[in-house]
Every structure is written in structure tokens, then in C-alpha cells.
CSV table of C-alpha atoms in Angstrom, one decimal:
chain,number,residue,atom,x,y,z
A,1,UNK,CA,133.4,102.6,83.1
A,2,UNK,CA,133.1,101.4,79.5
A,3,UNK,CA,129.4,100.1,78.3
A,4,UNK,CA,129.2,96.5,78.8
A,5,UNK,CA,126.4,95.4,76.5
A,6,UNK,CA,124.2,97.0,74.3
A,7,UNK,CA,120.2,96.1,74.4
A,8,UNK,CA,120.2,95.6,78.3
A,9,UNK,CA,118.7,97.9,80.5
A,10,UNK,CA,120.8,100.7,82.3
A,11,UNK,CA,122.0,101.0,85.7
A,12,UNK,CA,123.6,103.7,87.4
A,13,UNK,CA,126.6,102.7,89.7
A,14,UNK,CA,127.4,104.7,92.5
A,15,UNK,CA,130.5,104.0,94.7
A,16,UNK,CA,130.7,105.4,98.0
A,17,UNK,CA,133.0,104.6,100.9
A,18,UNK,CA,132.5,105.6,104.6
A,19,UNK,CA,129.1,107.7,104.1
A,20,UNK,CA,126.8,108.0,107.0
A,21,UNK,CA,124.6,105.2,107.1
A,22,UNK,CA,121.6,107.6,107.8
A,23,UNK,CA,122.6,109.7,104.6
A,24,UNK,CA,123.0,106.6,102.3
A,25,UNK,CA,119.6,105.2,103.4
A,26,UNK,CA,117.8,108.7,102.9
A,27,UNK,CA,119.2,108.6,99.7
A,28,UNK,CA,118.2,105.1,98.6
A,29,UNK,CA,114.4,105.9,99.8
A,30,UNK,CA,114.6,109.5,97.8
A,31,UNK,CA,116.0,107.4,94.1
A,32,UNK,CA,113.2,104.3,95.1
A,33,UNK,CA,110.5,106.9,94.8
A,34,UNK,CA,111.6,109.8,93.3
A,35,UNK,CA,113.7,108.5,90.3
A,36,UNK,CA,112.7,106.4,87.5
A,37,UNK,CA,116.5,104.9,86.5
A,38,UNK,CA,118.0,101.5,88.0
A,39,UNK,CA,120.8,102.3,90.7
A,40,UNK,CA,123.1,100.1,92.1
A,41,UNK,CA,124.8,101.8,95.4
A,42,UNK,CA,127.6,100.6,97.1
A,43,UNK,CA,129.0,102.1,100.1
A,44,UNK,CA,132.6,100.0,101.7
A,45,UNK,CA,131.9,100.6,105.1
A,46,UNK,CA,130.1,103.6,106.9
A,47,UNK,CA,131.8,106.0,109.2
A,48,UNK,CA,130.4,105.7,112.8
A,49,UNK,CA,128.9,102.6,114.5
A,50,UNK,CA,124.7,102.8,113.9
A,51,UNK,CA,122.1,100.4,115.1
A,52,UNK,CA,119.5,100.4,112.3
A,53,UNK,CA,116.3,98.8,112.4
A,54,UNK,CA,113.4,97.9,110.2
A,55,UNK,CA,110.3,100.0,109.7
A,56,UNK,CA,108.5,97.7,112.0
A,57,UNK,CA,111.3,97.5,114.8
A,58,UNK,CA,110.6,98.5,118.6
A,59,UNK,CA,113.6,99.5,120.1
A,60,UNK,CA,112.3,98.5,123.5
A,61,UNK,CA,112.6,94.3,121.9
A,62,UNK,CA,115.6,94.9,119.7
A,63,UNK,CA,118.1,97.0,121.6
A,64,UNK,CA,119.8,97.0,124.7
A,65,UNK,CA,118.8,101.0,125.4
A,66,UNK,CA,120.8,101.8,128.7
A,67,UNK,CA,124.3,100.9,126.7
A,68,UNK,CA,122.8,102.6,123.7
A,69,UNK,CA,122.2,105.7,125.3
A,70,UNK,CA,125.5,105.5,127.9
A,71,UNK,CA,127.4,105.3,124.5
A,72,UNK,CA,125.5,107.6,122.4
A,73,UNK,CA,125.0,105.2,119.6
A,74,UNK,CA,122.5,106.6,117.1
A,75,UNK,CA,119.3,104.4,116.4
A,76,UNK,CA,117.9,104.8,112.7
A,77,UNK,CA,114.5,103.4,111.6
A,78,UNK,CA,114.7,102.7,108.1
A,79,UNK,CA,111.9,102.7,105.2
A,80,UNK,CA,112.4,98.6,104.4
A,81,UNK,CA,111.6,95.7,106.1
A,82,UNK,CA,113.7,93.2,107.9
A,83,UNK,CA,115.9,92.9,111.3
A,84,UNK,CA,118.2,94.9,113.4
A,85,UNK,CA,121.8,95.3,112.4
A,86,UNK,CA,124.6,97.3,113.9
A,87,UNK,CA,127.1,98.8,111.0
A,88,UNK,CA,130.0,100.4,111.4
A,89,UNK,CA,133.1,101.0,109.1
A,90,UNK,CA,133.2,97.3,108.6
A,91,UNK,CA,129.8,96.7,107.3
A,92,UNK,CA,129.8,96.8,103.3
A,93,UNK,CA,126.6,97.5,102.1
A,94,UNK,CA,125.4,96.9,98.7
A,95,UNK,CA,122.2,98.3,97.1
A,96,UNK,CA,119.8,97.6,93.9
A,97,UNK,CA,117.0,99.9,93.2
A,98,UNK,CA,115.0,98.4,90.1
A,99,UNK,CA,112.2,99.1,87.9
A,100,UNK,CA,110.2,96.5,87.4
A,101,UNK,CA,109.8,96.5,83.7
A,102,UNK,CA,113.4,95.9,83.5
A,103,UNK,CA,113.6,92.8,85.6
A,104,UNK,CA,110.7,90.8,84.0
A,105,UNK,CA,111.5,87.5,85.3
A,106,UNK,CA,111.1,88.9,88.8
A,107,UNK,CA,107.4,89.6,90.3
A,108,UNK,CA,107.5,92.4,92.8
A,109,UNK,CA,106.9,90.4,95.6
A,110,UNK,CA,109.5,89.6,98.4
A,111,UNK,CA,110.3,86.1,97.8
A,112,UNK,CA,111.1,86.7,94.0
A,113,UNK,CA,112.8,89.6,94.5
A,114,UNK,CA,115.0,87.6,97.0
A,115,UNK,CA,115.3,84.8,94.7
A,116,UNK,CA,116.8,87.1,92.2
A,117,UNK,CA,119.2,88.9,94.3
A,118,UNK,CA,120.3,85.0,95.7
A,119,UNK,CA,121.2,84.1,92.2
A,120,UNK,CA,123.2,86.9,91.5
A,121,UNK,CA,125.2,86.9,94.5
A,122,UNK,CA,125.4,83.1,93.8
A,123,UNK,CA,127.6,84.2,90.7
A,124,UNK,CA,129.6,86.6,93.4
A,125,UNK,CA,130.6,83.8,96.1
A,126,UNK,CA,131.2,80.9,93.3
A,127,UNK,CA,133.8,78.4,94.5
A,128,UNK,CA,133.8,80.3,97.8
A,129,UNK,CA,132.9,78.8,101.5
A,130,UNK,CA,129.0,77.2,101.2
A,131,UNK,CA,127.6,80.1,100.3
A,132,UNK,CA,123.6,79.8,100.2
A,133,UNK,CA,120.8,81.9,100.3
A,134,UNK,CA,119.2,80.4,103.5
A,135,UNK,CA,115.9,82.0,105.0
A,136,UNK,CA,116.5,85.4,103.8
A,137,UNK,CA,120.0,85.4,104.6
A,138,UNK,CA,123.4,85.3,102.6
A,139,UNK,CA,125.5,82.5,104.7
A,140,UNK,CA,128.6,80.3,104.7
A,141,UNK,CA,127.2,77.4,105.7
A,142,UNK,CA,125.0,78.0,108.8
A,143,UNK,CA,126.9,81.2,109.4
A,144,UNK,CA,124.9,84.6,108.5
A,145,UNK,CA,127.4,87.1,107.2
A,146,UNK,CA,124.5,89.2,105.1
A,147,UNK,CA,121.3,90.7,106.0
A,148,UNK,CA,118.8,91.6,103.6
A,149,UNK,CA,115.6,94.0,102.9
A,150,UNK,CA,113.3,95.2,100.8
A,151,UNK,CA,111.1,97.8,99.7
A,152,UNK,CA,108.5,97.4,97.2
A,153,UNK,CA,106.6,99.8,95.6
A,154,UNK,CA,103.9,100.0,92.2
A,155,UNK,CA,106.6,99.5,89.8
A,156,UNK,CA,110.0,99.6,91.6
A,157,UNK,CA,111.9,97.8,94.1
A,158,UNK,CA,114.8,97.7,96.2
A,159,UNK,CA,116.9,95.2,97.8
A,160,UNK,CA,119.8,96.2,99.8
A,161,UNK,CA,122.5,94.2,102.1
A,162,UNK,CA,124.6,94.5,104.6
A,163,UNK,CA,127.3,92.3,104.7
A,164,UNK,CA,129.6,91.6,107.6
A,165,UNK,CA,133.2,92.3,106.3
A,166,UNK,CA,134.3,92.1,110.1
A,167,UNK,CA,132.5,93.3,113.3
A,168,UNK,CA,133.4,94.2,116.8
A,169,UNK,CA,131.8,91.9,119.4
A,170,UNK,CA,131.3,95.1,121.9
A,171,UNK,CA,129.1,96.4,119.0
A,172,UNK,CA,127.1,93.1,118.8
A,173,UNK,CA,126.3,93.5,122.6
A,174,UNK,CA,124.1,96.6,121.9
A,175,UNK,CA,121.3,93.8,120.2
A,176,UNK,CA,118.9,91.9,122.0
A,177,UNK,CA,118.1,88.3,120.7
A,178,UNK,CA,115.3,89.3,118.8
A,179,UNK,CA,111.6,87.7,119.0
A,180,UNK,CA,111.6,86.6,115.4
A,181,UNK,CA,114.4,84.7,114.0
A,182,UNK,CA,115.1,82.5,111.5
A,183,UNK,CA,114.6,78.9,112.1
A,184,UNK,CA,118.0,77.3,110.8
A,185,UNK,CA,119.4,80.1,113.8
A,186,UNK,CA,118.3,77.1,116.3
A,187,UNK,CA,119.0,79.6,119.8
A,188,UNK,CA,122.6,80.8,118.9
A,189,UNK,CA,123.5,84.1,120.0
A,190,UNK,CA,124.9,86.5,118.1
A,191,UNK,CA,128.5,85.6,118.3
A,192,UNK,CA,127.7,82.1,117.3
A,193,UNK,CA,125.1,82.7,114.6
A,194,UNK,CA,127.4,85.5,112.2
A,195,UNK,CA,130.8,85.3,110.9
A,196,UNK,CA,133.3,87.3,108.9
A,197,UNK,CA,133.2,87.6,105.3
A,198,UNK,CA,136.8,88.9,105.5
A,199,UNK,CA,137.6,85.0,106.0
A,200,UNK,CA,136.2,84.2,102.7
A,201,UNK,CA,137.2,86.8,100.2
A,202,UNK,CA,139.1,90.1,99.9
A,203,UNK,CA,137.7,93.3,100.5
A,204,UNK,CA,138.0,94.9,97.0
A,205,UNK,CA,137.6,91.7,95.2
A,206,UNK,CA,133.8,91.4,96.5
A,207,UNK,CA,133.4,94.8,95.5
A,208,UNK,CA,134.7,94.2,91.6
A,209,UNK,CA,132.8,90.7,91.5
A,210,UNK,CA,129.6,92.3,92.6
A,211,UNK,CA,129.4,94.8,90.4
A,212,UNK,CA,130.8,92.5,87.2
A,213,UNK,CA,127.6,89.9,88.6
A,214,UNK,CA,125.2,92.9,87.9
A,215,UNK,CA,126.7,93.4,85.0
A,216,UNK,CA,125.5,90.4,83.2
A,217,UNK,CA,122.1,91.6,83.5
A,218,UNK,CA,122.5,95.6,83.0
A,219,UNK,CA,124.1,98.3,81.0
A,220,UNK,CA,126.8,100.3,83.8
A,221,UNK,CA,127.4,103.6,84.1
A,222,UNK,CA,129.4,105.0,86.8
A,223,UNK,CA,128.2,108.3,88.4
A,224,UNK,CA,129.5,109.7,91.5
A,225,UNK,CA,127.5,111.3,94.7
A,226,UNK,CA,127.6,114.7,93.1
A,227,UNK,CA,126.6,113.8,90.0
A,228,UNK,CA,123.1,112.2,91.4
A,229,UNK,CA,120.3,114.4,90.2
A,230,UNK,CA,118.4,115.3,93.4
A,231,UNK,CA,116.2,117.9,91.8
A,232,UNK,CA,113.0,115.7,92.8
A,233,UNK,CA,112.7,115.6,96.6
A,234,UNK,CA,109.1,115.4,97.0
A,235,UNK,CA,108.0,111.8,98.2
A,236,UNK,CA,107.2,110.4,101.6
A,237,UNK,CA,110.3,109.7,103.7
A,238,UNK,CA,109.8,107.3,106.4
A,239,UNK,CA,113.8,106.9,107.2
A,240,UNK,CA,114.4,108.7,110.3
A,241,UNK,CA,117.0,109.1,113.1
A,242,UNK,CA,115.4,108.4,116.4
A,243,UNK,CA,116.0,111.3,119.3
A,244,UNK,CA,117.8,110.7,122.6
A,245,UNK,CA,114.5,111.8,124.0
A,246,UNK,CA,112.4,108.6,122.3
A,247,UNK,CA,115.0,106.4,123.5
A,248,UNK,CA,115.1,107.4,126.9
A,249,UNK,CA,111.3,107.7,127.2
A,250,UNK,CA,111.1,104.1,125.9
A,251,UNK,CA,113.8,103.3,128.4
A,252,UNK,CA,112.2,104.4,131.2
A,253,UNK,CA,108.4,102.6,130.3
A,254,UNK,CA,110.7,99.7,129.6
A,255,UNK,CA,111.9,99.7,133.3
A,256,UNK,CA,108.8,100.5,134.6
A,257,UNK,CA,106.9,97.7,132.9
A,258,UNK,CA,109.7,95.2,134.2
A,259,UNK,CA,109.1,96.7,137.6
A,260,UNK,CA,105.8,95.9,137.8
A,261,UNK,CA,106.2,92.6,136.1
A,262,UNK,CA,108.4,91.5,139.0
A,263,UNK,CA,106.0,93.3,141.5
A,264,UNK,CA,103.5,91.2,140.3
B,1,UNK,CA,49.4,48.3,132.5
B,2,UNK,CA,52.4,50.7,131.4
B,3,UNK,CA,51.6,53.7,129.3
B,4,UNK,CA,54.4,54.9,127.3
B,5,UNK,CA,54.3,58.3,126.1
B,6,UNK,CA,56.8,59.5,123.2
B,7,UNK,CA,58.0,63.3,123.3
B,8,UNK,CA,58.9,64.4,119.6
B,9,UNK,CA,61.2,66.9,118.9
B,10,UNK,CA,60.6,70.5,116.8
B,11,UNK,CA,63.8,70.6,114.6
B,12,UNK,CA,65.0,74.1,114.8
B,13,UNK,CA,65.4,76.2,111.9
B,14,UNK,CA,69.1,77.5,111.9
B,15,UNK,CA,69.8,80.1,109.8
B,16,UNK,CA,72.7,79.2,107.3
B,17,UNK,CA,75.5,81.4,107.7
B,18,UNK,CA,77.4,82.1,104.8
B,19,UNK,CA,80.3,79.4,104.2
B,20,UNK,CA,83.8,81.1,104.8
B,21,UNK,CA,85.2,81.4,101.3
B,22,UNK,CA,88.8,80.4,102.7
B,23,UNK,CA,87.4,77.0,104.0
B,24,UNK,CA,86.3,76.4,100.8
B,25,UNK,CA,89.3,77.3,98.9
B,26,UNK,CA,91.2,75.1,101.5
B,27,UNK,CA,88.8,72.1,100.5
B,28,UNK,CA,89.1,73.0,97.3
B,29,UNK,CA,93.0,72.8,97.1
B,30,UNK,CA,92.8,69.5,99.2
B,31,UNK,CA,90.5,67.5,96.8
B,32,UNK,CA,92.5,69.2,93.6
B,33,UNK,CA,95.6,67.8,95.0
B,34,UNK,CA,94.0,64.5,96.1
B,35,UNK,CA,94.4,63.2,92.5
B,36,UNK,CA,97.6,64.3,91.8
B,37,UNK,CA,99.5,62.1,94.0
B,38,UNK,CA,99.8,59.2,91.2
B,39,UNK,CA,102.5,57.1,90.1
B,40,UNK,CA,104.5,59.3,86.7
B,41,UNK,CA,106.5,56.9,85.5
B,42,UNK,CA,105.8,54.5,83.0
B,43,UNK,CA,105.7,50.7,83.6
B,44,UNK,CA,107.5,48.6,80.8
B,45,UNK,CA,104.8,45.6,80.4
B,46,UNK,CA,102.3,46.2,78.1
B,47,UNK,CA,99.9,44.9,80.2
B,48,UNK,CA,100.8,47.3,82.9
B,49,UNK,CA,100.6,50.4,80.4
B,50,UNK,CA,97.2,49.2,79.9
B,51,UNK,CA,96.5,49.5,83.5
B,52,UNK,CA,98.7,52.6,84.0
B,53,UNK,CA,96.6,54.5,80.6
B,54,UNK,CA,93.5,53.1,82.3
B,55,UNK,CA,94.2,54.5,85.5
B,56,UNK,CA,95.4,58.0,84.0
B,57,UNK,CA,92.2,58.0,82.1
B,58,UNK,CA,90.0,57.3,85.1
B,59,UNK,CA,92.3,59.7,87.2
B,60,UNK,CA,91.7,62.5,84.2
B,61,UNK,CA,88.0,61.9,84.2
B,62,UNK,CA,88.0,62.2,88.0
B,63,UNK,CA,90.5,65.4,88.3
B,64,UNK,CA,87.7,67.0,85.8
B,65,UNK,CA,84.8,66.0,87.4
B,66,UNK,CA,86.2,67.1,90.7
B,67,UNK,CA,87.1,70.7,88.8
B,68,UNK,CA,84.0,71.0,87.6
B,69,UNK,CA,82.4,70.4,91.0
B,70,UNK,CA,84.5,73.0,92.7
B,71,UNK,CA,83.5,75.6,89.8
B,72,UNK,CA,79.8,74.8,90.7
B,73,UNK,CA,80.3,75.3,94.3
B,74,UNK,CA,82.4,78.3,93.6
B,75,UNK,CA,80.1,79.8,91.8
B,76,UNK,CA,77.4,79.2,93.9
B,77,UNK,CA,79.1,81.0,96.9
B,78,UNK,CA,79.5,83.7,94.5
B,79,UNK,CA,83.7,83.4,94.3
B,80,UNK,CA,85.7,82.8,91.3
B,81,UNK,CA,88.8,80.2,90.9
B,82,UNK,CA,91.1,80.5,88.2
B,83,UNK,CA,91.8,77.9,86.0
B,84,UNK,CA,94.3,76.2,88.1
B,85,UNK,CA,91.7,74.8,90.5
B,86,UNK,CA,93.4,76.3,93.6
B,87,UNK,CA,94.2,80.3,92.6
B,88,UNK,CA,93.3,82.9,94.9
B,89,UNK,CA,90.1,83.7,96.6
B,90,UNK,CA,88.3,86.6,94.3
B,91,UNK,CA,85.0,88.2,95.4
B,92,UNK,CA,82.2,89.0,92.9
B,93,UNK,CA,81.0,92.0,94.3
B,94,UNK,CA,84.3,94.1,94.8
B,95,UNK,CA,86.7,96.2,92.5
B,96,UNK,CA,90.3,95.2,91.9
B,97,UNK,CA,93.1,97.2,91.5
B,98,UNK,CA,95.7,96.3,89.2
B,99,UNK,CA,98.2,96.8,92.2
B,100,UNK,CA,96.1,94.2,93.7
B,101,UNK,CA,93.9,96.3,96.3
B,102,UNK,CA,89.7,95.3,96.6
B,103,UNK,CA,87.9,98.1,97.3
B,104,UNK,CA,84.0,97.5,98.5
B,105,UNK,CA,81.7,100.8,97.2
B,106,UNK,CA,78.7,101.7,99.7
B,107,UNK,CA,77.0,105.1,98.7
B,108,UNK,CA,79.8,107.3,99.2
B,109,UNK,CA,82.0,105.4,101.4
B,110,UNK,CA,84.9,102.8,100.4
B,111,UNK,CA,86.4,100.0,102.3
B,112,UNK,CA,89.8,98.8,100.9
B,113,UNK,CA,92.2,96.0,101.7
B,114,UNK,CA,94.7,93.7,99.8
B,115,UNK,CA,93.9,90.9,97.7
B,116,UNK,CA,94.2,87.0,98.6
B,117,UNK,CA,96.1,87.1,95.7
B,118,UNK,CA,98.5,90.0,97.2
B,119,UNK,CA,98.4,88.3,100.7
B,120,UNK,CA,99.6,85.1,99.1
B,121,UNK,CA,102.4,86.5,97.3
B,122,UNK,CA,103.9,88.6,100.1
B,123,UNK,CA,104.0,86.0,102.7
B,124,UNK,CA,103.3,86.4,106.5
B,125,UNK,CA,102.4,89.9,107.3
B,126,UNK,CA,103.7,90.9,110.3
B,127,UNK,CA,103.3,95.0,110.3
B,128,UNK,CA,100.6,97.4,108.9
B,129,UNK,CA,101.7,101.2,108.4
B,130,UNK,CA,98.2,102.8,108.7
B,131,UNK,CA,97.6,106.3,107.3
B,132,UNK,CA,96.3,108.8,109.9
B,133,UNK,CA,92.6,109.9,110.1
B,134,UNK,CA,91.5,112.6,107.7
B,135,UNK,CA,94.1,112.2,105.4
B,136,UNK,CA,93.6,112.6,101.6
B,137,UNK,CA,94.5,109.2,99.4
B,138,UNK,CA,94.9,109.4,95.7
B,139,UNK,CA,93.9,106.5,93.0
B,140,UNK,CA,96.9,104.6,92.2
B,141,UNK,CA,99.0,106.4,94.9
B,142,UNK,CA,100.7,104.7,98.3
B,143,UNK,CA,98.9,105.5,101.4
B,144,UNK,CA,100.3,102.8,103.8
B,145,UNK,CA,102.9,99.7,103.5
B,146,UNK,CA,102.7,96.3,104.8
B,147,UNK,CA,105.3,94.5,105.9
B,148,UNK,CA,106.1,90.9,105.2
B,149,UNK,CA,109.3,88.5,104.5
B,150,UNK,CA,111.9,91.4,105.3
B,151,UNK,CA,110.2,93.8,103.0
B,152,UNK,CA,107.8,96.6,103.0
B,153,UNK,CA,105.5,96.9,100.3
B,154,UNK,CA,103.3,99.7,99.3
B,155,UNK,CA,99.2,99.7,99.8
B,156,UNK,CA,97.9,102.0,96.9
B,157,UNK,CA,94.5,103.7,96.8
B,158,UNK,CA,92.1,101.9,94.1
B,159,UNK,CA,90.0,105.3,94.6
B,160,UNK,CA,90.7,108.8,95.9
B,161,UNK,CA,89.0,110.5,99.2
B,162,UNK,CA,89.7,111.0,102.4
B,163,UNK,CA,90.6,108.5,105.1
B,164,UNK,CA,87.4,108.4,107.7
B,165,UNK,CA,88.2,105.2,109.8
B,166,UNK,CA,91.7,102.7,109.7
B,167,UNK,CA,91.8,99.2,111.0
B,168,UNK,CA,93.2,99.6,114.3
B,169,UNK,CA,93.2,95.6,115.1
B,170,UNK,CA,95.7,95.4,112.4
B,171,UNK,CA,98.1,97.2,115.0
B,172,UNK,CA,97.8,93.9,117.2
B,173,UNK,CA,97.3,91.5,114.5
B,174,UNK,CA,98.7,92.1,111.3
B,175,UNK,CA,98.2,88.6,110.3
B,176,UNK,CA,94.2,89.3,109.7
B,177,UNK,CA,95.6,90.2,106.6
B,178,UNK,CA,96.6,86.9,105.6
B,179,UNK,CA,94.0,84.9,107.3
B,180,UNK,CA,90.7,87.4,106.2
B,181,UNK,CA,91.6,89.9,103.4
B,182,UNK,CA,88.4,90.8,102.5
B,183,UNK,CA,86.4,90.7,105.7
B,184,UNK,CA,88.7,91.6,109.2
B,185,UNK,CA,91.9,92.3,107.3
B,186,UNK,CA,90.1,95.5,105.9
B,187,UNK,CA,92.4,98.5,106.2
B,188,UNK,CA,90.9,101.4,105.5
B,189,UNK,CA,87.8,103.2,104.9
B,190,UNK,CA,87.3,106.6,103.0
B,191,UNK,CA,84.9,109.0,102.1
B,192,UNK,CA,84.8,108.9,97.9
B,193,UNK,CA,85.7,112.2,96.5
B,194,UNK,CA,85.1,110.7,92.8
B,195,UNK,CA,82.9,108.2,92.5
B,196,UNK,CA,83.6,107.7,88.6
B,197,UNK,CA,86.8,106.6,89.4
B,198,UNK,CA,85.7,103.0,90.4
B,199,UNK,CA,84.8,102.6,86.6
B,200,UNK,CA,88.2,102.2,85.7
B,201,UNK,CA,88.8,99.2,88.4
B,202,UNK,CA,88.2,95.6,87.4
B,203,UNK,CA,85.3,93.5,88.3
B,204,UNK,CA,86.1,89.9,89.7
B,205,UNK,CA,86.5,88.1,86.4
B,206,UNK,CA,88.8,90.7,85.0
B,207,UNK,CA,90.8,90.3,87.9
B,208,UNK,CA,90.8,86.4,88.3
B,209,UNK,CA,92.1,86.8,84.6
B,210,UNK,CA,94.8,89.5,85.1
B,211,UNK,CA,96.4,87.6,88.4
B,212,UNK,CA,96.5,84.4,86.0
B,213,UNK,CA,98.1,86.6,83.2
B,214,UNK,CA,100.6,88.0,85.6
B,215,UNK,CA,101.7,84.6,87.5
B,216,UNK,CA,101.8,83.0,83.6
B,217,UNK,CA,104.4,85.3,83.1
B,218,UNK,CA,107.0,84.1,85.8
């Protein structure tokens, strides 16, 4: 990829395809905490269905544990905040890791970062659907197609998004209706609340437009996964895969609590 | 003859409670904003312009008087307010880090939390990641995180030491970080390893100015 503009901060662009989401998240956490460069990571679908919760997520509240355990669906707790998603080969991921000083108009706080990303994606979806940033979600009209999450450190932040290119309703059934929902959701279930991005834009076109939008603010340099310097590995790692024993223990406790509640 | 006896009542002297700085802040905000609800468009006729000018002059004087009152109240209560009149609460007897944590030092122990400025910018805190007891923390390094508005934000240690107490109440009531950042929303207590490190921190006046400058850039 050629240099776009002189004088802009550098951003490394890494394009992945089918990379396991756990591997992607561990990479992002490492780059946020151990690297001093800016990164744009695009993963065109992950290999298998996974459930991904935010840092404070509780499986008993967010996940239908019985079918998840029965079907062997991995459950990951990620290092960023936000809600729970079920991802698969039809989920597109775009992650932006930035030095605070390289984006000086953005304060290192959630709302400021979100506003910045909203304006970036406004360029991508210009003239497409009724695109908006609505209460931290990307929507067409009142239907969500992109969920966001962030992690902010002293001098850097990451803003990553999972885009619903397409989804399977059977996978959506692994998720419970969360207790904390945006106001615009209006008690709609998953299938009435979300929409498919493929109905609005071509897959390759979306990735190309996103990288182009990033290129209006950064000088882009494309790297392959193997070219990423992994010499700095010492950092606090909070992203992890929950074990089957943990899920079973949570299910047992939930079942016990429900039995007691019913008895009372 | 009817005898009427009056029984006098002794007035009980109540011990004055220190005022809640966040209640004071809310009152100051309310008063500051009360003068902002004025017509902004200039009328056409001369007499209206004169009347408007007079109103503007009066309202400006009133605003200045109210800000002066607010400043005097704040000074009496040992809290700082920035020139905007409704900025963050900053307590005068604490020290502050550039990453918006406060520290209260008491002998060889210190209590940390995040400032009113930080909680205001973060939004509603829904989760606090607390460190383990006995863990070492280093000045400027992350020891935990708060989650708000889909983001986890690092909490950085203002001084170095060993964690001797964590505020377990935050596990059930993370919102205390918003409603009472300097009191009930404290996060950890440490045994200091280097008391001299506190000299690198800002006092309340410097921190207030730091916050103003930071917000002015955006």
C-alpha cells in the first residue's frame, strides 16, 4: 500500500481473514499495551461461532448456558467493555488502536472516542441507508448492525467494532436479552433489533472504504500478521476463554437459585 | 383565677455537618445556569435595543455577582471551582495525578480514587475491576479498571505501594464512583513504599488548572 499523505501519523494496517476471534483479541490487547504504534486491524470473518462478552459480563445473565454447553460454543471474556455478541464467519471486525497524541482532537474518554469513530464511519456509509451512531451502536434507521467497545489506557486507546454482515438466528438464540439495553431498542428481541449489513453494502467494498476513511487521518502502511513485532510480551492480559468447568459450575448455581426461587 | 404557665424550650445546639460538596456543586450549577436563560437575539427598535442592553448589563452584573458568591462559598467549603462556574469538584486537601486519580495520604498509608472530573467524563460506571490484596502498585502504572459506556478505562496508581485494602462495596455499587468519588467511591488503600513520590503530584489549584486546560483543548 502506498503512502497516502506526508505529515500525518503512521498507522499500520493488518488485514486478516478467518482468524480465530480469541487470537485476534489477544493480539489487540498486546498491541494496545505493549506497542507504541497505531494499528488498524481488519478481520474478514472469524473461523467458528464464538460468544464474546465484555469485561464485566456474567454468563448467567447474558448466555443461554444449556445450549452453549451442549453445542460446545466457546465463550470468551474480552478486555474491552460493552455487551455480548455471537460472532462467526459472517461477522466483520475493524479495530483501531491509537496513540492519544496522534489523535489530539479526541479526548481519551468513551464518548469522545465514540464520536470520532462515528464520524469516520459516516464517511464509509455516506449515502448508504440511514446510517447513524445511536447510543454507541451503528444503525441503519433503528436497526443495529455494528456493536462497539473500547479500552482506554493512559496514553492509548482501542475502539473495536463487530459488524453483522450476516447472522444466523440459531446462533442469536445462544444470547439472552441483556438487562442493560439502549433506550432505542424498545424491548425488541434480537431479530427485530438487528439488521444485516449485506443488505446495504458489498463486503469487499466496505473493507476498502473503511481503510480509505482511516487513510484520511493517517499515513497507512500495510503489514502481514507475521510482520507484527511480538518481541514485547509482558503486559497484563485479561482476555480469556472461559473453561467448560466454569460454564457448568455457573449453570449449576443458576439452576439451584432458580429452584430455590420457585420453591419460595 | 386561671394561672397560665409558659414552659420555655431550650434550643438544642446541633453539631454542624460538613456540607456535601456535590450538593453544593449542584446548587452552584443551578444558579449559574439560571442566568443563561435569556433572549439572545437582538430586537430591531432603538428602545428595545436600549432595554435589551440594560437587561444584558443587569444580567452580566448578576452573573458576576453570582459567580463571586459561588467562589466565596466554594472557598469557605475548601473546594475549588474553575472559571466556567460548574466544573469538577476538586478537594483542597488531596493530591492529584495527571491521569485523574486523587490520593489522600495519612502517615504511611494512602487512599486512592478517581476524581470528579474523571467520573464526569467517563459516564455511568457499571463495573470496577479491583486488584488483589497484597499486590504491589507502581506510580503511573495501571492497577485496575472501571467500565462505563462500553469502555474499560485504566485506573493508574498515583504513588507506589502495597495494596492493603480494596473497596469491596464497589462490586455491588460501582455507581459510588460517580456519586461520591472522593468519599464512598474510594477504590484502594495502600501502604506507601516511597512517601517522596507524592511531591510529583499536583495540588488542588494546579489540578483544577490542568483540567481546565485539558478541556479547553477539545
